[in-house]
């Protein structure tokens, strides 16, 4: 039976296409990293085809990702493989930690403050460090002073390891007499939560209709499931990786990030098994079929299914 003209799946595909490089990196993170992180170029072309990315664009984008240090090409006879580099794998792992991590623990009231001393770093290193601190969720208080109420300490230590003793890190609670209005102002000034909330609402508006439609389907075609999962995770990742993951105690009531996470988890579980069947049928390396999923894959979102 043909799908209705307003089928949510078709509506999703009709949106402006994401940038090919970003979409390819999503496919590597979501479908390839847990199967060894290596893929034959032809497999990547086949995986991107139902997402509307043509072969020429895939080849060009893969080359650029390799030049930028995210993928490592390897020729094997007449075939080419592309593997995640160490930095690419670290970026994927860091994204997975944020996407699939358990729910946040209650906030202990402590703040972490990072202060970059004037003249301690050259301009390029300073800007790079500010950008990377923002990527792991720190808000800029003033100049070279940034803060976060509950950062990923391991990620922070790894990031600052290159900067040595020239960066000061402090951890402590605000004075007892500091009111909640001060915290509210800090959040408003340090992070663009209004834009983030709007992006979460847009994500919910795009994928709620699809979830409702898929509930009525007894079985989902593997390729269709793969497309849904890829676009779902691509859109969710784009919003979530800009989310500072502030404690619930500091966020406004009805924050849409919680609803977006619940929808992403539920929809991902709905299409996961069929999507993996498609990946298993398509994904190859120069040596043959890609390996089966690593055990950690099944722990995503607290457990996808029995391994």
Short mmCIF file of C-alpha atoms in Angstrom, two decimals:
data_model
loop_
_atom_site.label_atom_id
_atom_site.label_comp_id
_atom_site.label_asym_id
_atom_site.label_seq_id
_atom_site.Cartn_x
_atom_site.Cartn_y
_atom_site.Cartn_z
CA UNK A 1 0.00 0.00 0.00
CA UNK A 2 1.49 3.39 -0.98
CA UNK A 3 2.38 5.81 1.78
CA UNK A 4 0.25 8.95 2.16
CA UNK A 5 1.57 12.16 0.62
CA UNK A 6 2.20 13.64 4.06
CA UNK A 7 4.08 10.57 5.32
CA UNK A 8 6.50 11.82 8.05
CA UNK A 9 9.34 9.79 6.54
CA UNK A 10 9.00 11.58 3.20
CA UNK A 11 8.64 14.93 4.97
CA UNK A 12 11.90 14.24 6.78
CA UNK A 13 13.74 13.39 3.57
CA UNK A 14 12.33 16.48 1.85
CA UNK A 15 14.11 18.82 4.26
CA UNK A 16 17.33 20.55 3.11
CA UNK A 17 20.08 17.93 3.13
CA UNK A 18 22.73 18.12 5.87
CA UNK A 19 26.30 18.84 4.81
CA UNK A 20 27.80 15.67 3.40
CA UNK A 21 30.95 15.72 5.58
CA UNK A 22 28.91 16.06 8.74
CA UNK A 23 26.51 13.31 7.64
CA UNK A 24 29.38 10.96 6.80
CA UNK A 25 30.89 11.54 10.24
CA UNK A 26 27.50 10.71 11.77
CA UNK A 27 27.41 7.44 9.81
CA UNK A 28 30.90 6.59 11.03
CA UNK A 29 29.98 7.35 14.62
CA UNK A 30 26.58 5.70 14.59
CA UNK A 31 27.02 2.74 12.22
CA UNK A 32 30.72 2.06 11.63
CA UNK A 33 32.65 2.86 14.83
CA UNK A 34 31.19 -0.10 16.76
CA UNK A 35 32.08 -2.43 13.87
CA UNK A 36 35.80 -1.69 13.86
CA UNK A 37 35.69 1.91 12.62
CA UNK A 38 36.80 0.87 9.13
CA UNK A 39 34.81 0.86 5.88
CA UNK A 40 35.43 0.31 2.20
CA UNK A 41 34.73 3.45 0.19
CA UNK A 42 32.09 1.61 -1.82
CA UNK A 43 30.25 0.71 1.38
CA UNK A 44 30.16 4.34 2.51
CA UNK A 45 28.82 5.34 -0.92
CA UNK A 46 26.10 2.67 -0.62
CA UNK A 47 25.17 3.72 2.93
CA UNK A 48 24.85 7.39 1.95
CA UNK A 49 22.86 6.77 -1.24
CA UNK A 50 19.38 6.46 0.39
CA UNK A 51 20.17 9.66 2.30
CA UNK A 52 20.40 11.54 -0.98
CA UNK A 53 24.20 11.91 -1.17
CA UNK A 54 25.64 10.98 -4.56
CA UNK A 55 28.87 9.09 -5.18
CA UNK A 56 30.90 12.10 -6.32
CA UNK A 57 29.98 14.07 -3.22
CA UNK A 58 30.87 11.13 -0.96
CA UNK A 59 34.28 10.72 -2.61
CA UNK A 60 35.05 14.44 -2.31
CA UNK A 61 33.87 14.60 1.30
CA UNK A 62 35.83 11.50 2.32
CA UNK A 63 38.98 13.02 0.83
CA UNK A 64 38.42 16.25 2.77
CA UNK A 65 37.80 14.37 6.03
CA UNK A 66 41.09 12.56 5.46
CA UNK A 67 42.95 15.84 4.80
CA UNK A 68 41.47 17.27 8.00
CA UNK A 69 42.74 14.29 9.98
CA UNK A 70 39.44 12.59 10.86
CA UNK A 71 39.81 9.59 8.52
CA UNK A 72 42.82 7.56 7.40
CA UNK A 73 42.69 6.17 3.84
CA UNK A 74 44.31 2.89 2.91
CA UNK A 75 44.60 1.39 -0.55
CA UNK A 76 44.15 -2.36 -0.88
CA UNK A 77 44.44 -3.44 -4.49
CA UNK A 78 41.73 -1.64 -6.44
CA UNK A 79 39.74 -0.86 -3.29
CA UNK A 80 40.11 1.91 -0.73
CA UNK A 81 39.35 1.70 2.96
CA UNK A 82 38.80 4.64 5.30
CA UNK A 83 39.38 4.19 9.03
CA UNK A 84 38.76 6.63 11.85
CA UNK A 85 42.06 8.19 12.93
CA UNK A 86 42.97 8.35 16.62
CA UNK A 87 41.66 11.90 16.83
CA UNK A 88 38.53 10.92 14.91
CA UNK A 89 37.91 7.98 17.23
CA UNK A 90 38.42 10.22 20.27
CA UNK A 91 35.90 12.72 18.93
CA UNK A 92 33.39 9.91 18.31
CA UNK A 93 33.95 8.50 21.80
CA UNK A 94 33.53 11.94 23.37
CA UNK A 95 30.29 12.48 21.47
CA UNK A 96 29.01 9.04 22.48
CA UNK A 97 29.78 9.79 26.13
CA UNK A 98 27.48 12.80 25.96
CA UNK A 99 24.79 11.24 23.77
CA UNK A 100 24.44 7.89 25.55
CA UNK A 101 25.52 8.77 29.10
CA UNK A 102 23.14 7.94 31.96
CA UNK A 103 20.90 10.63 33.34
CA UNK A 104 22.69 13.34 35.27
CA UNK A 105 23.26 12.96 38.97
CA UNK A 106 21.93 15.60 41.39
CA UNK A 107 24.07 18.73 41.48
CA UNK A 108 26.32 19.14 44.53
CA UNK A 109 26.33 22.95 44.30
CA UNK A 110 29.99 23.11 43.23
CA UNK A 111 31.34 25.16 40.32
CA UNK A 112 34.47 24.56 38.27
CA UNK A 113 36.22 27.75 37.13
CA UNK A 114 38.95 27.81 34.49
CA UNK A 115 41.08 30.95 34.22
CA UNK A 116 43.47 31.57 31.34
CA UNK A 117 46.18 33.98 32.49
CA UNK A 118 46.91 36.95 30.22
CA UNK A 119 49.97 36.29 28.12
CA UNK A 120 50.13 32.67 29.22
CA UNK A 121 49.16 31.38 25.79
CA UNK A 122 49.69 32.81 22.33
CA UNK A 123 46.59 34.11 20.56
CA UNK A 124 46.01 31.02 18.40
CA UNK A 125 46.43 28.58 21.32
CA UNK A 126 44.18 30.72 23.50
CA UNK A 127 41.38 30.81 20.93
CA UNK A 128 41.69 27.08 20.31
CA UNK A 129 41.47 26.35 24.03
CA UNK A 130 38.47 28.65 24.46
CA UNK A 131 36.74 26.89 21.58
CA UNK A 132 37.48 23.42 22.98
CA UNK A 133 36.32 24.43 26.48
CA UNK A 134 33.08 25.63 24.92
CA UNK A 135 32.73 22.29 23.12
CA UNK A 136 32.81 20.40 26.44
CA UNK A 137 30.19 22.74 27.88
CA UNK A 138 31.98 25.62 29.60
CA UNK A 139 30.34 29.03 29.52
CA UNK A 140 32.42 32.18 29.21
CA UNK A 141 32.06 34.41 32.24
CA UNK A 142 34.46 37.16 31.23
CA UNK A 143 37.56 37.32 29.05
CA UNK A 144 39.56 34.21 29.78
CA UNK A 145 37.41 33.05 32.70
CA UNK A 146 35.02 30.15 32.06
CA UNK A 147 32.88 28.05 34.34
CA UNK A 148 30.66 24.98 34.52
CA UNK A 149 28.71 23.52 37.45
CA UNK A 150 29.39 19.86 36.66
CA UNK A 151 31.83 19.29 33.79
CA UNK A 152 33.26 16.03 32.53
CA UNK A 153 36.45 16.13 34.61
CA UNK A 154 38.23 13.50 32.54
CA UNK A 155 37.60 15.46 29.34
CA UNK A 156 38.72 18.69 31.03
CA UNK A 157 41.96 17.15 32.32
CA UNK A 158 42.74 15.69 28.90
CA UNK A 159 42.09 19.03 27.22
CA UNK A 160 44.26 21.01 29.64
CA UNK A 161 47.11 18.50 29.61
CA UNK A 162 48.61 20.30 26.60
CA UNK A 163 48.46 23.68 28.35
CA UNK A 164 50.45 22.67 31.42
CA UNK A 165 50.44 24.85 34.55
CA UNK A 166 49.49 28.02 32.67
CA UNK A 167 45.76 27.44 33.22
CA UNK A 168 44.23 27.77 36.68
CA UNK A 169 41.34 25.47 37.65
CA UNK A 170 39.29 26.11 40.78
CA UNK A 171 36.46 24.06 42.27
CA UNK A 172 34.09 25.25 44.97
CA UNK A 173 30.62 26.37 45.96
CA UNK A 174 29.24 29.89 45.91
CA UNK A 175 28.85 31.65 49.24
CA UNK A 176 25.72 30.57 51.11
CA UNK A 177 24.20 34.04 50.86
CA UNK A 178 24.33 34.13 47.02
CA UNK A 179 20.75 33.96 45.76
CA UNK A 180 19.23 31.81 43.03
CA UNK A 181 18.78 34.90 40.85
CA UNK A 182 22.57 35.10 40.50
CA UNK A 183 22.70 31.54 39.18
CA UNK A 184 19.88 32.34 36.77
CA UNK A 185 21.82 35.33 35.44
CA UNK A 186 24.98 33.25 35.10
CA UNK A 187 23.16 30.67 32.99
CA UNK A 188 21.58 33.34 30.79
CA UNK A 189 24.86 35.16 30.21
CA UNK A 190 27.17 32.16 29.92
CA UNK A 191 25.11 29.97 27.60
CA UNK A 192 22.63 30.62 24.79
CA UNK A 193 19.87 28.51 26.33
CA UNK A 194 17.11 30.29 24.37
CA UNK A 195 18.54 29.17 21.04
CA UNK A 196 19.25 25.71 22.42
CA UNK A 197 15.65 25.35 23.62
CA UNK A 198 14.36 26.41 20.18
CA UNK A 199 16.59 23.82 18.50
CA UNK A 200 15.33 21.08 20.83
CA UNK A 201 11.73 22.09 20.07
CA UNK A 202 12.48 21.90 16.34
CA UNK A 203 13.95 18.42 16.81
CA UNK A 204 10.80 17.31 18.64
CA UNK A 205 8.57 18.78 15.93
CA UNK A 206 10.49 16.90 13.22
CA UNK A 207 10.63 13.48 14.86
CA UNK A 208 7.47 13.15 16.97
CA UNK A 209 5.27 12.59 13.88
CA UNK A 210 7.70 9.93 12.66
CA UNK A 211 7.58 8.12 16.01
CA UNK A 212 3.78 8.12 15.93
CA UNK A 213 3.80 6.76 12.36
CA UNK A 214 6.31 4.01 13.16
CA UNK A 215 4.21 2.84 16.09
CA UNK A 216 1.60 1.77 13.53
CA UNK A 217 4.08 -0.26 11.46
CA UNK A 218 4.53 -3.91 12.40
CA UNK A 219 7.87 -4.18 10.59
CA UNK A 220 10.26 -1.55 9.28
CA UNK A 221 12.32 -2.14 6.13
CA UNK A 222 16.03 -2.23 7.02
CA UNK A 223 17.06 0.57 4.66
CA UNK A 224 14.20 2.77 5.88
CA UNK A 225 15.18 2.08 9.49
CA UNK A 226 18.80 2.99 8.75
CA UNK A 227 17.79 6.29 7.17
CA UNK A 228 15.55 7.12 10.14
CA UNK A 229 18.27 6.28 12.67
CA UNK A 230 20.94 8.22 10.81
CA UNK A 231 18.87 11.40 10.47
CA UNK A 232 17.64 11.03 14.05
CA UNK A 233 21.14 10.76 15.49
CA UNK A 234 22.53 13.42 13.16
CA UNK A 235 19.95 15.98 14.24
CA UNK A 236 20.14 15.03 17.91
CA UNK A 237 23.94 15.15 17.91
CA UNK A 238 23.97 18.60 16.30
CA UNK A 239 21.85 20.00 19.14
CA UNK A 240 23.19 17.94 22.03
CA UNK A 241 26.86 18.71 21.38
CA UNK A 242 26.04 22.39 21.87
CA UNK A 243 24.22 21.61 25.11
CA UNK A 244 26.39 22.40 28.16
CA UNK A 245 24.51 19.67 30.06
CA UNK A 246 23.87 21.92 33.04
CA UNK A 247 22.28 20.34 36.11
CA UNK A 248 18.50 20.20 36.17
CA UNK A 249 18.55 22.47 39.22
CA UNK A 250 19.82 25.34 37.03
CA UNK A 251 17.49 24.84 34.07
CA UNK A 252 14.04 26.40 33.59
CA UNK A 253 10.99 24.26 34.27
CA UNK A 254 9.83 22.27 31.26
CA UNK A 255 13.28 22.27 29.62
CA UNK A 256 12.78 20.53 26.22
CA UNK A 257 16.17 18.79 26.33
CA UNK A 258 14.72 16.07 28.57
CA UNK A 259 11.86 15.38 26.14
CA UNK A 260 14.26 15.35 23.19
CA UNK A 261 16.49 12.78 24.86
CA UNK A 262 13.50 10.57 25.70
CA UNK A 263 12.24 10.73 22.11
CA UNK A 264 15.68 10.01 20.67
CA UNK A 265 16.13 7.01 22.93
CA UNK A 266 12.67 5.60 22.23
CA UNK A 267 12.82 6.08 18.45
CA UNK A 268 16.36 4.75 18.28
CA UNK A 269 15.30 1.58 20.06
CA UNK A 270 12.34 1.22 17.68
CA UNK A 271 14.48 1.16 14.52
CA UNK A 272 17.78 -0.18 15.87
CA UNK A 273 17.50 -3.88 15.00
CA UNK A 274 16.32 -3.27 11.43
CA UNK A 275 18.90 -0.52 10.91
CA UNK A 276 21.69 -2.87 11.99
CA UNK A 277 20.48 -5.49 9.52
CA UNK A 278 20.95 -2.93 6.75
CA UNK A 279 24.44 -2.01 7.99
CA UNK A 280 25.41 -5.68 8.23
CA UNK A 281 24.26 -6.27 4.64
CA UNK A 282 26.09 -3.26 3.19
CA UNK A 283 29.18 -2.56 5.28
CA UNK A 284 32.43 -4.14 4.11
CA UNK A 285 36.17 -3.61 4.44
CA UNK A 286 38.84 -4.53 1.90
CA UNK A 287 39.13 -7.90 3.66
CA UNK A 288 35.42 -8.67 3.50
CA UNK A 289 32.36 -8.13 5.73
CA UNK A 290 32.82 -5.80 8.68
CA UNK A 291 33.01 -7.41 12.14
CA UNK A 292 29.88 -7.71 14.32
CA UNK A 293 28.99 -4.94 16.79
CA UNK A 294 31.20 -4.56 19.85
CA UNK A 295 29.52 -5.36 23.15
CA UNK A 296 29.56 -1.71 24.24
CA UNK A 297 27.24 -0.89 21.34
CA UNK A 298 24.33 -2.60 23.10
CA UNK A 299 24.83 -0.39 26.16
CA UNK A 300 23.79 2.76 24.31
CA UNK A 301 20.97 4.66 26.03
CA UNK A 302 21.23 2.26 28.96
CA UNK A 303 20.62 -0.84 26.79
CA UNK A 304 19.30 -1.23 23.26
CA UNK A 305 18.54 -4.95 23.32
CA UNK A 306 20.12 -8.19 24.42
CA UNK A 307 23.52 -8.75 22.90
#
